[in-house]
Amino acid sequence: MADLTGKKPHHHGDLRAALIQSGIEILTESGLDALTLRRCAARAGVSHAAPAHHFDGLAGLRGAIAKEGFDRFRQQMLRARAVGGQDPKGRILSLCRGYLEFAVENPGLFTLIFSCGPMSQFEEDMNAGSATAYGVLRETCAPFVPKDTDPMVIETQVWSLIHGFSHLFLAGTFGPGHGPPDHHRLFAPVMALLQEIGTDPAPK
Amino acid sequence: MADLTGKKPHHHGDLRAALIQSGIEILTESGLDALTLRRCAARAGVSHAAPAHHFDGLAGLRGAIAKEGFDRFRQQMLRARAVGGQDPKGRILSLCRGYLEFAVENPGLFTLIFSCGPMSQFEEDMNAGSATAYGVLRETCAPFVPKDTDPMVIETQVWSLIHGFSHLFLAGTFGPGHGPPDHHRLFAPVMALLQEIGTDPAPK
DNA sequence: TCCTCCAACTTTACGCTGTAAACTTTACAT
DNA sequence: ATGTAAAGTTTACAGCGTAAAGTTGGAGGA
């Protein structure tokens, strides 16, 4: 008979979810290097070998945490775009702002997400609709795509630009001169490019 | 008296350089996770504790390898820009091509370089001249900087774009649909944006 | 020439890590 | 009640970074 309660059959309520949550907390508090199987298990209150029954080793746990992190990332993108209003330029700028904010506020999780392989493993069907991360990006960029242009080119441009900026900023590559996150300096280059792109928006 | 021969006083010829070279080889052959102190020492033919006399732990060795890798990266940028000829658009495109190629051909080293903090630690004076990586980028972008515009905005745009594209491609985020490195598909988005930027070049 | 010193390297040791195997406990179906 | 499989524990092992103690060999002063 099916388990109508949703509870796991033994001991712990939902160890799998607890381990993922513990991992995210460790990631937030102590960074990527501190994310170990044994620490996650200890924080969840189980023995160090317990995670083996729920994940395929450390790589499996990292992947599950990345998937959960990506889901939070996707939801933040949706919220960010919403506050951007109806103006296409406002929406895309708000989206980029949300992207960078997530990276700055969750550096360990952000790094983990983008070191775990293709985004497609987090989203079953990238063409499903506006609920997917790629769907959010695609629809937000749509007003800026001229006729006779592959939309993917524009999407890849915007994605590469904001991701590269976020990554370089996060890694500290720009140097201490650029930090800490001063939003005015932070978004100036992004805004400038978006104005370039938005110079000739093709409605519909 | 000073050592005129340049040789180290004891046993090994130049263990420090040998350890860095071993590290780069391990990085190339087996990836970032395989880069350990003990493996570097073993490949260099010394005991596992020997590196402690030349580097400040694993972090120190990684930093030294990153610095050496960044130097090779910088030289490849210089060569790439040279083959781009005199046309500003050709030069900047060639530079981006070299950037991406280095990332694809040296994924472990590329990842290591951009996870070791500010670029300024690799270059004493970023404003020194065209020999520095930032100098190469700045001078190559110069023809595209309109009057009344902070050059850094354009430089940051180009850098973020090509770095974001390289990083996302390298991490496999785009998915298997984008790989393996097919240069035509690979550079299409970059070229498209560079044409946007280059639409209104301001000579000198 | 001999002596001393010290940097370079080795050896040993410790705690932490991921992983595998054996063992124990619990819930469920028969 | 009984068998079975899942869930968690215990034990064990090799590899890791790091620290401390021990060893070696060459350089420089007497």
Tab-separated table of C-alpha atoms (C1' of nucleotides) in Angstrom:
chain	number	residue	atom	x	y	z
A	1	MET	CA	0.000	0.000	0.000
A	2	ALA	CA	1.165	3.496	-0.760
A	3	ASP	CA	2.431	5.738	2.006
A	4	LEU	CA	-0.278	8.358	2.338
A	5	THR	CA	1.447	10.257	5.142
A	6	GLY	CA	4.490	11.108	3.083
A	7	LYS	CA	6.727	10.224	5.997
A	8	LYS	CA	9.828	8.144	5.551
A	9	PRO	CA	9.425	4.638	6.965
A	10	HIS	CA	12.172	4.833	9.561
A	11	HIS	CA	13.640	6.876	12.402
A	12	HIS	CA	14.204	10.270	10.900
A	13	GLY	CA	11.359	12.339	9.509
A	14	ASP	CA	12.921	13.399	6.225
A	15	LEU	CA	16.655	12.995	6.404
A	16	ARG	CA	17.211	13.745	2.754
A	17	ALA	CA	15.680	17.209	3.011
A	18	ALA	CA	17.375	17.773	6.378
A	19	LEU	CA	20.788	16.994	4.877
A	20	ILE	CA	20.212	19.397	1.991
A	21	GLN	CA	19.116	22.108	4.412
A	22	SER	CA	22.134	21.459	6.637
A	23	GLY	CA	24.379	21.662	3.599
A	24	ILE	CA	22.965	25.036	2.562
A	25	GLU	CA	23.444	26.368	6.082
A	26	ILE	CA	27.056	25.164	6.186
A	27	LEU	CA	27.605	26.667	2.750
A	28	THR	CA	26.223	30.012	3.918
A	29	GLU	CA	28.089	30.083	7.209
A	30	SER	CA	31.458	28.625	6.276
A	31	GLY	CA	31.800	28.505	2.499
A	32	LEU	CA	32.235	25.838	-0.131
A	33	ASP	CA	35.296	24.159	1.379
A	34	ALA	CA	33.416	23.462	4.603
A	35	LEU	CA	30.710	21.493	2.798
A	36	THR	CA	31.562	17.906	3.759
A	37	LEU	CA	29.471	14.785	4.106
A	38	ARG	CA	30.397	14.309	7.732
A	39	ARG	CA	29.558	17.877	8.731
A	40	CYS	CA	26.174	17.720	7.004
A	41	ALA	CA	25.434	14.452	8.781
A	42	ALA	CA	26.527	15.823	12.141
A	43	ARG	CA	24.391	18.938	11.787
A	44	ALA	CA	21.401	16.790	10.831
A	45	GLY	CA	22.062	14.672	13.908
A	46	VAL	CA	22.900	11.384	12.232
A	47	SER	CA	26.022	9.310	11.782
A	48	HIS	CA	28.501	10.167	9.078
A	49	ALA	CA	27.537	7.197	6.936
A	50	ALA	CA	23.812	7.898	6.913
A	51	PRO	CA	23.869	10.178	3.822
A	52	ALA	CA	24.997	7.236	1.706
A	53	HIS	CA	21.408	5.936	1.807
A	54	HIS	CA	20.071	9.136	0.215
A	55	PHE	CA	22.818	10.444	-2.064
A	56	ASP	CA	25.468	9.007	-4.311
A	57	GLY	CA	28.430	10.126	-2.268
A	58	LEU	CA	29.592	13.696	-1.834
A	59	ALA	CA	29.028	14.458	-5.506
A	60	GLY	CA	25.412	13.392	-5.155
A	61	LEU	CA	24.846	15.578	-2.108
A	62	ARG	CA	26.464	18.546	-3.830
A	63	GLY	CA	24.247	17.977	-6.844
A	64	ALA	CA	21.101	17.855	-4.717
A	65	ILE	CA	22.117	21.043	-2.905
A	66	ALA	CA	22.837	22.687	-6.253
A	67	LYS	CA	19.391	21.705	-7.505
A	68	GLU	CA	17.711	23.159	-4.417
A	69	GLY	CA	19.884	26.277	-4.705
A	70	PHE	CA	19.020	26.659	-8.356
A	71	ASP	CA	15.342	26.506	-7.491
A	72	ARG	CA	15.747	29.361	-5.002
A	73	PHE	CA	17.791	31.216	-7.600
A	74	ARG	CA	15.022	30.748	-10.183
A	75	GLN	CA	12.378	32.022	-7.779
A	76	GLN	CA	14.464	35.105	-6.984
A	77	MET	CA	14.755	35.777	-10.719
A	78	LEU	CA	10.971	35.601	-11.058
A	79	ARG	CA	10.458	38.001	-8.144
A	80	ALA	CA	13.140	40.369	-9.398
A	81	ARG	CA	11.617	40.565	-12.850
A	82	ALA	CA	8.198	41.212	-11.348
A	83	VAL	CA	9.376	44.293	-9.457
A	84	GLY	CA	10.839	45.605	-12.714
A	85	GLY	CA	7.373	46.527	-13.928
A	86	GLN	CA	6.181	46.361	-17.517
A	87	ASP	CA	8.923	48.394	-19.191
A	88	PRO	CA	11.195	45.901	-21.004
A	89	LYS	CA	14.329	47.758	-19.997
A	90	GLY	CA	13.220	47.958	-16.386
A	91	ARG	CA	12.454	44.256	-16.327
A	92	ILE	CA	15.766	43.134	-17.776
A	93	LEU	CA	17.701	45.482	-15.506
A	94	SER	CA	15.842	44.205	-12.479
A	95	LEU	CA	16.553	40.656	-13.572
A	96	CYS	CA	20.282	41.360	-13.779
A	97	ARG	CA	20.129	43.090	-10.421
A	98	GLY	CA	18.531	40.007	-8.884
A	99	TYR	CA	21.143	37.775	-10.516
A	100	LEU	CA	24.023	39.728	-9.027
A	101	GLU	CA	22.327	40.068	-5.652
A	102	PHE	CA	21.837	36.327	-5.399
A	103	ALA	CA	25.506	35.772	-6.211
A	104	VAL	CA	26.654	38.314	-3.619
A	105	GLU	CA	24.274	37.115	-0.924
A	106	ASN	CA	24.847	33.403	-1.567
A	107	PRO	CA	28.418	33.144	-2.873
A	108	GLY	CA	28.953	29.506	-1.917
A	109	LEU	CA	25.637	28.349	-3.309
A	110	PHE	CA	26.098	30.402	-6.476
A	111	THR	CA	29.526	28.905	-7.078
A	112	LEU	CA	28.240	25.401	-6.411
A	113	ILE	CA	25.290	25.782	-8.801
A	114	PHE	CA	27.509	26.775	-11.705
A	115	SER	CA	30.048	24.022	-11.136
A	116	CYS	CA	27.579	21.163	-11.300
A	117	GLY	CA	27.114	20.772	-15.028
A	118	PRO	CA	24.310	21.658	-17.414
A	119	MET	CA	21.372	23.756	-16.274
A	120	SER	CA	19.095	21.293	-18.059
A	121	GLN	CA	19.564	18.805	-15.217
A	122	PHE	CA	17.777	21.247	-12.920
A	123	GLU	CA	14.891	21.910	-15.299
A	124	GLU	CA	13.194	19.033	-17.059
A	125	ASP	CA	12.069	21.052	-20.053
A	126	MET	CA	13.806	24.352	-20.633
A	127	ASN	CA	11.142	25.311	-23.167
A	128	ALA	CA	8.303	24.566	-20.746
A	129	GLY	CA	7.354	28.176	-20.026
A	130	SER	CA	7.883	31.258	-17.945
A	131	ALA	CA	8.340	29.267	-14.748
A	132	THR	CA	11.768	27.969	-15.748
A	133	ALA	CA	14.909	30.022	-15.315
A	134	TYR	CA	15.656	29.904	-18.999
A	135	GLY	CA	12.065	30.814	-19.748
A	136	VAL	CA	12.377	33.884	-17.541
A	137	LEU	CA	15.531	34.926	-19.353
A	138	ARG	CA	14.103	34.235	-22.811
A	139	GLU	CA	10.863	36.118	-22.269
A	140	THR	CA	12.622	39.058	-20.642
A	141	CYS	CA	15.013	39.375	-23.543
A	142	ALA	CA	12.333	38.907	-26.205
A	143	PRO	CA	11.519	42.626	-26.651
A	144	PHE	CA	15.163	43.329	-27.493
A	145	VAL	CA	15.482	40.724	-30.218
A	146	PRO	CA	15.405	42.302	-33.684
A	147	LYS	CA	13.802	40.504	-36.603
A	148	ASP	CA	16.012	38.035	-38.467
A	149	THR	CA	18.020	37.459	-35.296
A	150	ASP	CA	18.335	34.202	-33.405
A	151	PRO	CA	16.851	34.992	-29.969
A	152	MET	CA	19.415	32.713	-28.411
A	153	VAL	CA	22.166	35.119	-29.445
A	154	ILE	CA	20.654	37.943	-27.401
A	155	GLU	CA	19.872	35.659	-24.489
A	156	THR	CA	23.406	34.287	-24.456
A	157	GLN	CA	24.804	37.826	-24.562
A	158	VAL	CA	22.796	39.035	-21.595
A	159	TRP	CA	23.376	35.853	-19.651
A	160	SER	CA	27.128	35.875	-20.328
A	161	LEU	CA	27.409	39.541	-19.422
A	162	ILE	CA	25.640	39.404	-16.077
A	163	HIS	CA	27.136	36.053	-15.188
A	164	GLY	CA	30.658	37.132	-16.062
A	165	PHE	CA	30.270	40.317	-14.073
A	166	SER	CA	28.840	38.413	-11.103
A	167	HIS	CA	31.566	35.788	-11.233
A	168	LEU	CA	34.460	38.202	-11.624
A	169	PHE	CA	33.072	40.398	-8.865
A	170	LEU	CA	32.487	37.431	-6.577
A	171	ALA	CA	35.959	36.005	-7.210
A	172	GLY	CA	37.440	39.369	-6.318
A	173	THR	CA	39.174	39.570	-9.671
A	174	PHE	CA	38.353	43.237	-10.075
A	175	GLY	CA	40.279	43.871	-6.882
A	176	PRO	CA	39.421	45.740	-3.699
A	177	GLY	CA	38.752	48.879	-5.698
A	178	HIS	CA	35.391	47.527	-6.806
A	179	GLY	CA	34.051	46.294	-3.507
A	180	PRO	CA	32.134	46.076	-1.293
A	181	PRO	CA	28.912	45.938	-3.321
A	182	ASP	CA	28.188	49.559	-4.088
A	183	HIS	CA	25.167	49.255	-6.313
A	184	HIS	CA	25.843	52.438	-8.211
A	185	ARG	CA	29.294	51.368	-9.369
A	186	LEU	CA	28.187	47.765	-9.593
A	187	PHE	CA	25.442	48.208	-12.151
A	188	ALA	CA	26.921	51.016	-14.195
A	189	PRO	CA	28.598	48.713	-16.732
A	190	VAL	CA	25.561	46.469	-16.981
A	191	MET	CA	23.221	49.412	-17.417
A	192	ALA	CA	25.457	50.890	-20.075
A	193	LEU	CA	25.367	47.735	-22.146
A	194	LEU	CA	21.641	47.300	-21.690
A	195	GLN	CA	21.189	50.782	-23.057
A	196	GLU	CA	23.287	49.738	-26.037
A	197	ILE	CA	21.112	46.721	-26.613
A	198	GLY	CA	17.949	48.657	-25.907
A	199	THR	CA	18.776	51.436	-28.363
A	200	ASP	CA	16.683	49.781	-31.016
A	201	PRO	CA	14.063	47.632	-29.325
A	202	ALA	CA	11.821	45.680	-31.650
A	203	PRO	CA	8.291	45.680	-30.117
A	204	LYS	CA	6.678	42.241	-30.191
B	1	MET	CA	78.591	35.945	-0.618
B	2	ALA	CA	75.767	35.965	-3.096
B	3	ASP	CA	74.970	32.836	-5.037
B	4	LEU	CA	76.020	33.652	-8.591
B	5	THR	CA	75.040	30.298	-10.043
B	6	GLY	CA	71.361	30.688	-9.237
B	7	LYS	CA	71.261	27.139	-7.930
B	8	LYS	CA	69.593	26.286	-4.676
B	9	PRO	CA	72.130	25.387	-1.986
B	10	HIS	CA	70.930	21.873	-1.336
B	11	HIS	CA	69.872	18.621	-2.990
B	12	HIS	CA	67.295	19.633	-5.518
B	13	GLY	CA	68.003	22.030	-8.366
B	14	ASP	CA	64.938	24.226	-8.169
B	15	LEU	CA	62.224	22.467	-6.254
B	16	ARG	CA	59.921	25.450	-6.164
B	17	ALA	CA	59.690	25.680	-9.947
B	18	ALA	CA	59.502	21.895	-10.222
B	19	LEU	CA	56.525	21.795	-7.855
B	20	ILE	CA	54.694	24.475	-9.817
B	21	GLN	CA	55.354	22.630	-13.067
B	22	SER	CA	54.189	19.347	-11.520
B	23	GLY	CA	51.052	21.067	-10.303
B	24	ILE	CA	50.219	22.419	-13.753
B	25	GLU	CA	50.714	18.973	-15.258
B	26	ILE	CA	48.442	17.363	-12.666
B	27	LEU	CA	45.898	20.123	-13.257
B	28	THR	CA	45.988	19.465	-17.003
B	29	GLU	CA	45.862	15.697	-16.761
B	30	SER	CA	43.455	15.130	-13.874
B	31	GLY	CA	41.643	18.362	-13.066
B	32	LEU	CA	41.397	20.703	-10.115
B	33	ASP	CA	40.358	18.122	-7.519
B	34	ALA	CA	43.509	16.098	-8.189
B	35	LEU	CA	45.776	19.032	-7.326
B	36	THR	CA	47.101	18.018	-3.911
B	37	LEU	CA	50.301	18.805	-2.078
B	38	ARG	CA	51.284	15.161	-1.778
B	39	ARG	CA	50.757	14.431	-5.459
B	40	CYS	CA	52.799	17.464	-6.513
B	41	ALA	CA	55.578	16.403	-4.176
B	42	ALA	CA	55.509	12.816	-5.440
B	43	ARG	CA	55.674	13.894	-9.077
B	44	ALA	CA	58.592	16.181	-8.290
B	45	GLY	CA	60.301	13.264	-6.565
B	46	VAL	CA	60.385	14.611	-3.011
B	47	SER	CA	58.657	13.762	0.227
B	48	HIS	CA	55.173	15.077	0.909
B	49	ALA	CA	56.393	17.601	3.461
B	50	ALA	CA	59.005	19.204	1.226
B	51	PRO	CA	56.646	21.808	-0.323
B	52	ALA	CA	56.196	23.389	3.100
B	53	HIS	CA	59.681	24.922	2.739
B	54	HIS	CA	58.664	26.759	-0.450
B	55	PHE	CA	54.947	27.534	-0.124
B	56	ASP	CA	52.567	28.475	2.634
B	57	GLY	CA	50.543	25.278	2.587
B	58	LEU	CA	48.224	24.149	-0.160
B	59	ALA	CA	46.780	27.631	-0.556
B	60	GLY	CA	50.270	28.980	-1.192
B	61	LEU	CA	51.007	26.369	-3.832
B	62	ARG	CA	47.674	27.007	-5.532
B	63	GLY	CA	48.433	30.718	-5.526
B	64	ALA	CA	51.846	30.205	-7.066
B	65	ILE	CA	50.387	27.940	-9.753
B	66	ALA	CA	47.659	30.507	-10.414
B	67	LYS	CA	50.297	33.215	-10.823
B	68	GLU	CA	52.273	31.115	-13.298
B	69	GLY	CA	49.043	30.203	-15.116
B	70	PHE	CA	48.003	33.830	-15.259
B	71	ASP	CA	51.327	34.709	-16.842
B	72	ARG	CA	50.788	32.123	-19.585
B	73	PHE	CA	47.250	33.429	-19.976
B	74	ARG	CA	48.548	36.977	-20.357
B	75	GLN	CA	51.083	35.937	-22.984
B	76	GLN	CA	48.391	34.093	-24.950
B	77	MET	CA	46.279	37.261	-24.872
B	78	LEU	CA	49.198	39.243	-26.270
B	79	ARG	CA	49.748	36.725	-29.087
B	80	ALA	CA	46.041	36.499	-29.849
B	81	ARG	CA	45.700	40.260	-30.168
B	82	ALA	CA	48.743	40.381	-32.427
B	83	VAL	CA	47.231	37.973	-34.953
B	84	GLY	CA	44.109	40.143	-35.018
B	85	GLY	CA	45.915	42.710	-37.115
B	86	GLN	CA	45.374	46.471	-36.957
B	87	ASP	CA	41.616	46.610	-37.363
B	88	PRO	CA	40.171	47.375	-33.901
B	89	LYS	CA	37.285	44.968	-34.363
B	90	GLY	CA	39.632	42.222	-35.564
B	91	ARG	CA	41.901	42.747	-32.587
B	92	ILE	CA	39.173	42.649	-29.965
B	93	LEU	CA	37.582	39.608	-31.583
B	94	SER	CA	40.910	37.815	-31.672
B	95	LEU	CA	41.453	38.699	-28.046
B	96	CYS	CA	38.111	37.186	-27.053
B	97	ARG	CA	38.886	34.145	-29.164
B	98	GLY	CA	42.171	33.679	-27.324
B	99	TYR	CA	40.419	34.134	-23.979
B	100	LEU	CA	37.919	31.393	-24.721
B	101	GLU	CA	40.532	29.105	-26.234
B	102	PHE	CA	42.694	29.333	-23.140
B	103	ALA	CA	39.708	28.465	-20.970
B	104	VAL	CA	38.772	25.477	-23.132
B	105	GLU	CA	42.319	24.188	-23.455
B	106	ASN	CA	43.257	24.756	-19.801
B	107	PRO	CA	40.010	24.358	-17.867
B	108	GLY	CA	41.595	23.493	-14.531
B	109	LEU	CA	44.149	26.287	-14.703
B	110	PHE	CA	41.529	28.786	-15.873
B	111	THR	CA	39.235	27.887	-12.980
B	112	LEU	CA	42.111	28.092	-10.515
B	113	ILE	CA	43.242	31.503	-11.747
B	114	PHE	CA	39.819	33.063	-11.256
B	115	SER	CA	39.293	31.585	-7.814
B	116	CYS	CA	42.472	33.020	-6.283
B	117	GLY	CA	41.400	36.559	-5.565
B	118	PRO	CA	42.216	39.892	-7.191
B	119	MET	CA	44.085	40.034	-10.484
B	120	SER	CA	46.223	42.799	-8.999
B	121	GLN	CA	48.179	40.212	-6.990
B	122	PHE	CA	49.453	38.790	-10.290
B	123	GLU	CA	50.441	42.152	-11.752
B	124	GLU	CA	52.320	44.648	-9.645
B	125	ASP	CA	51.032	47.700	-11.496
B	126	MET	CA	47.948	47.228	-13.606
B	127	ASN	CA	48.532	50.606	-15.230
B	128	ALA	CA	52.118	49.766	-16.143
B	129	GLY	CA	51.575	49.309	-19.870
B	130	SER	CA	50.632	47.014	-22.693
B	131	ALA	CA	52.532	44.093	-21.199
B	132	THR	CA	49.985	43.551	-18.428
B	133	ALA	CA	46.771	41.632	-18.982
B	134	TYR	CA	44.669	44.608	-18.004
B	135	GLY	CA	46.774	46.814	-20.258
B	136	VAL	CA	46.088	44.509	-23.190
B	137	LEU	CA	42.367	44.662	-22.497
B	138	ARG	CA	42.343	48.417	-21.969
B	139	GLU	CA	44.276	49.268	-25.116
B	140	THR	CA	42.278	46.852	-27.221
B	141	CYS	CA	39.007	48.351	-26.056
B	142	ALA	CA	40.193	51.949	-26.397
B	143	PRO	CA	38.983	52.488	-29.996
B	144	PHE	CA	35.446	51.567	-28.947
B	145	VAL	CA	35.191	54.015	-26.079
B	146	PRO	CA	33.070	57.033	-27.002
B	147	LYS	CA	33.886	60.457	-25.633
B	148	ASP	CA	32.464	61.302	-22.229
B	149	THR	CA	32.496	57.619	-21.328
B	150	ASP	CA	34.510	56.013	-18.570
B	151	PRO	CA	36.782	53.574	-20.422
B	152	MET	CA	36.423	51.183	-17.539
B	153	VAL	CA	32.756	50.729	-18.375
B	154	ILE	CA	33.558	49.379	-21.836
B	155	GLU	CA	36.435	47.282	-20.544
B	156	THR	CA	34.275	45.782	-17.836
B	157	GLN	CA	31.554	45.027	-20.368
B	158	VAL	CA	33.855	43.194	-22.750
B	159	TRP	CA	35.640	41.402	-19.952
B	160	SER	CA	32.395	40.329	-18.276
B	161	LEU	CA	30.931	39.166	-21.566
B	162	ILE	CA	33.794	36.988	-22.696
B	163	HIS	CA	34.495	35.737	-19.182
B	164	GLY	CA	30.865	34.886	-18.527
B	165	PHE	CA	30.601	33.085	-21.836
B	166	SER	CA	33.830	31.188	-21.181
B	167	HIS	CA	32.812	30.261	-17.660
B	168	LEU	CA	29.289	29.160	-18.537
B	169	PHE	CA	30.569	27.175	-21.490
B	170	LEU	CA	33.315	25.573	-19.431
B	171	ALA	CA	30.949	24.684	-16.587
B	172	GLY	CA	28.660	23.004	-19.106
B	173	THR	CA	25.783	25.242	-18.048
B	174	PHE	CA	24.619	25.739	-21.618
B	175	GLY	CA	24.165	21.995	-21.845
B	176	PRO	CA	25.371	19.413	-24.328
B	177	GLY	CA	23.652	21.292	-27.151
B	178	HIS	CA	26.433	23.873	-27.176
B	179	GLY	CA	29.434	21.574	-27.151
B	180	PRO	CA	31.977	20.436	-28.098
B	181	PRO	CA	33.717	23.685	-29.022
B	182	ASP	CA	32.347	24.452	-32.459
B	183	HIS	CA	33.900	27.811	-33.153
B	184	HIS	CA	31.124	28.967	-35.420
B	185	ARG	CA	28.393	28.541	-32.821
B	186	LEU	CA	30.789	29.456	-30.033
B	187	PHE	CA	31.654	32.912	-31.247
B	188	ALA	CA	28.364	33.894	-32.805
B	189	PRO	CA	27.009	35.577	-29.655
B	190	VAL	CA	30.288	37.287	-28.920
B	191	MET	CA	30.653	38.525	-32.450
B	192	ALA	CA	27.092	39.800	-32.461
B	193	LEU	CA	27.667	41.886	-29.369
B	194	LEU	CA	30.994	43.174	-30.593
B	195	GLN	CA	29.234	44.388	-33.716
B	196	GLU	CA	26.752	46.175	-31.478
B	197	ILE	CA	29.555	47.848	-29.586
B	198	GLY	CA	31.486	48.510	-32.755
B	199	THR	CA	28.537	50.112	-34.526
B	200	ASP	CA	29.763	53.531	-33.541
B	201	PRO	CA	33.490	53.358	-32.976
B	202	ALA	CA	35.153	56.556	-31.889
B	203	PRO	CA	38.600	56.668	-33.609
B	204	LYS	CA	41.274	57.727	-31.073
C	1	DT	C1'	91.709	22.179	7.481
C	2	DC	C1'	88.291	21.889	10.752
C	3	DC	C1'	84.282	23.412	12.965
C	4	DT	C1'	79.807	25.301	13.210
C	5	DC	C1'	75.536	26.543	11.534
C	6	DC	C1'	71.445	26.320	8.938
C	7	DA	C1'	68.524	25.638	5.032
C	8	DA	C1'	66.567	21.671	2.656
C	9	DC	C1'	64.580	17.548	3.031
C	10	DT	C1'	62.733	13.223	5.462
C	11	DT	C1'	60.282	10.814	8.873
C	12	DT	C1'	56.693	10.373	12.028
C	13	DA	C1'	52.365	11.498	13.830
C	14	DC	C1'	47.625	13.467	14.261
C	15	DG	C1'	42.994	14.662	13.010
C	16	DC	C1'	39.852	15.033	9.264
C	17	DT	C1'	37.959	13.412	4.914
C	18	DG	C1'	35.192	10.043	1.587
C	19	DT	C1'	34.028	5.409	1.004
C	20	DA	C1'	32.970	0.591	1.793
C	21	DA	C1'	31.512	-3.277	4.550
C	22	DA	C1'	29.279	-5.502	8.419
C	23	DC	C1'	25.959	-5.013	11.848
C	24	DT	C1'	21.529	-3.444	14.177
C	25	DT	C1'	17.030	-1.703	14.337
C	26	DT	C1'	12.519	-0.679	12.659
C	27	DA	C1'	8.306	-0.893	9.750
C	28	DC	C1'	5.643	-3.285	6.696
C	29	DA	C1'	3.628	-7.204	3.971
C	30	DT	C1'	2.460	-11.790	4.015
D	1	DA	C1'	4.617	-14.451	13.823
D	2	DT	C1'	7.784	-14.170	10.609
D	3	DG	C1'	10.605	-12.729	6.677
D	4	DT	C1'	12.364	-8.843	4.214
D	5	DA	C1'	14.107	-4.617	3.012
D	6	DA	C1'	15.040	0.050	4.168
D	7	DA	C1'	17.448	3.263	7.431
D	8	DG	C1'	20.934	4.174	10.440
D	9	DT	C1'	25.223	2.833	13.233
D	10	DT	C1'	29.720	1.084	13.842
D	11	DT	C1'	34.127	-0.140	12.279
D	12	DA	C1'	37.806	0.102	9.146
D	13	DC	C1'	40.924	1.932	5.583
D	14	DA	C1'	43.499	4.938	2.432
D	15	DG	C1'	44.452	9.682	1.272
D	16	DC	C1'	44.597	14.387	2.637
D	17	DG	C1'	46.872	18.924	5.014
D	18	DT	C1'	49.633	20.149	8.671
D	19	DA	C1'	52.936	20.249	12.448
D	20	DA	C1'	57.031	18.694	14.844
D	21	DA	C1'	61.198	16.265	15.298
D	22	DG	C1'	65.113	14.191	13.098
D	23	DT	C1'	68.703	13.975	9.295
D	24	DT	C1'	71.818	15.598	5.774
D	25	DG	C1'	74.937	18.251	3.195
D	26	DG	C1'	77.060	22.474	1.745
D	27	DA	C1'	78.628	27.269	2.848
D	28	DG	C1'	81.420	30.364	5.613
D	29	DG	C1'	84.420	31.688	9.562
D	30	DA	C1'	88.362	30.231	12.648
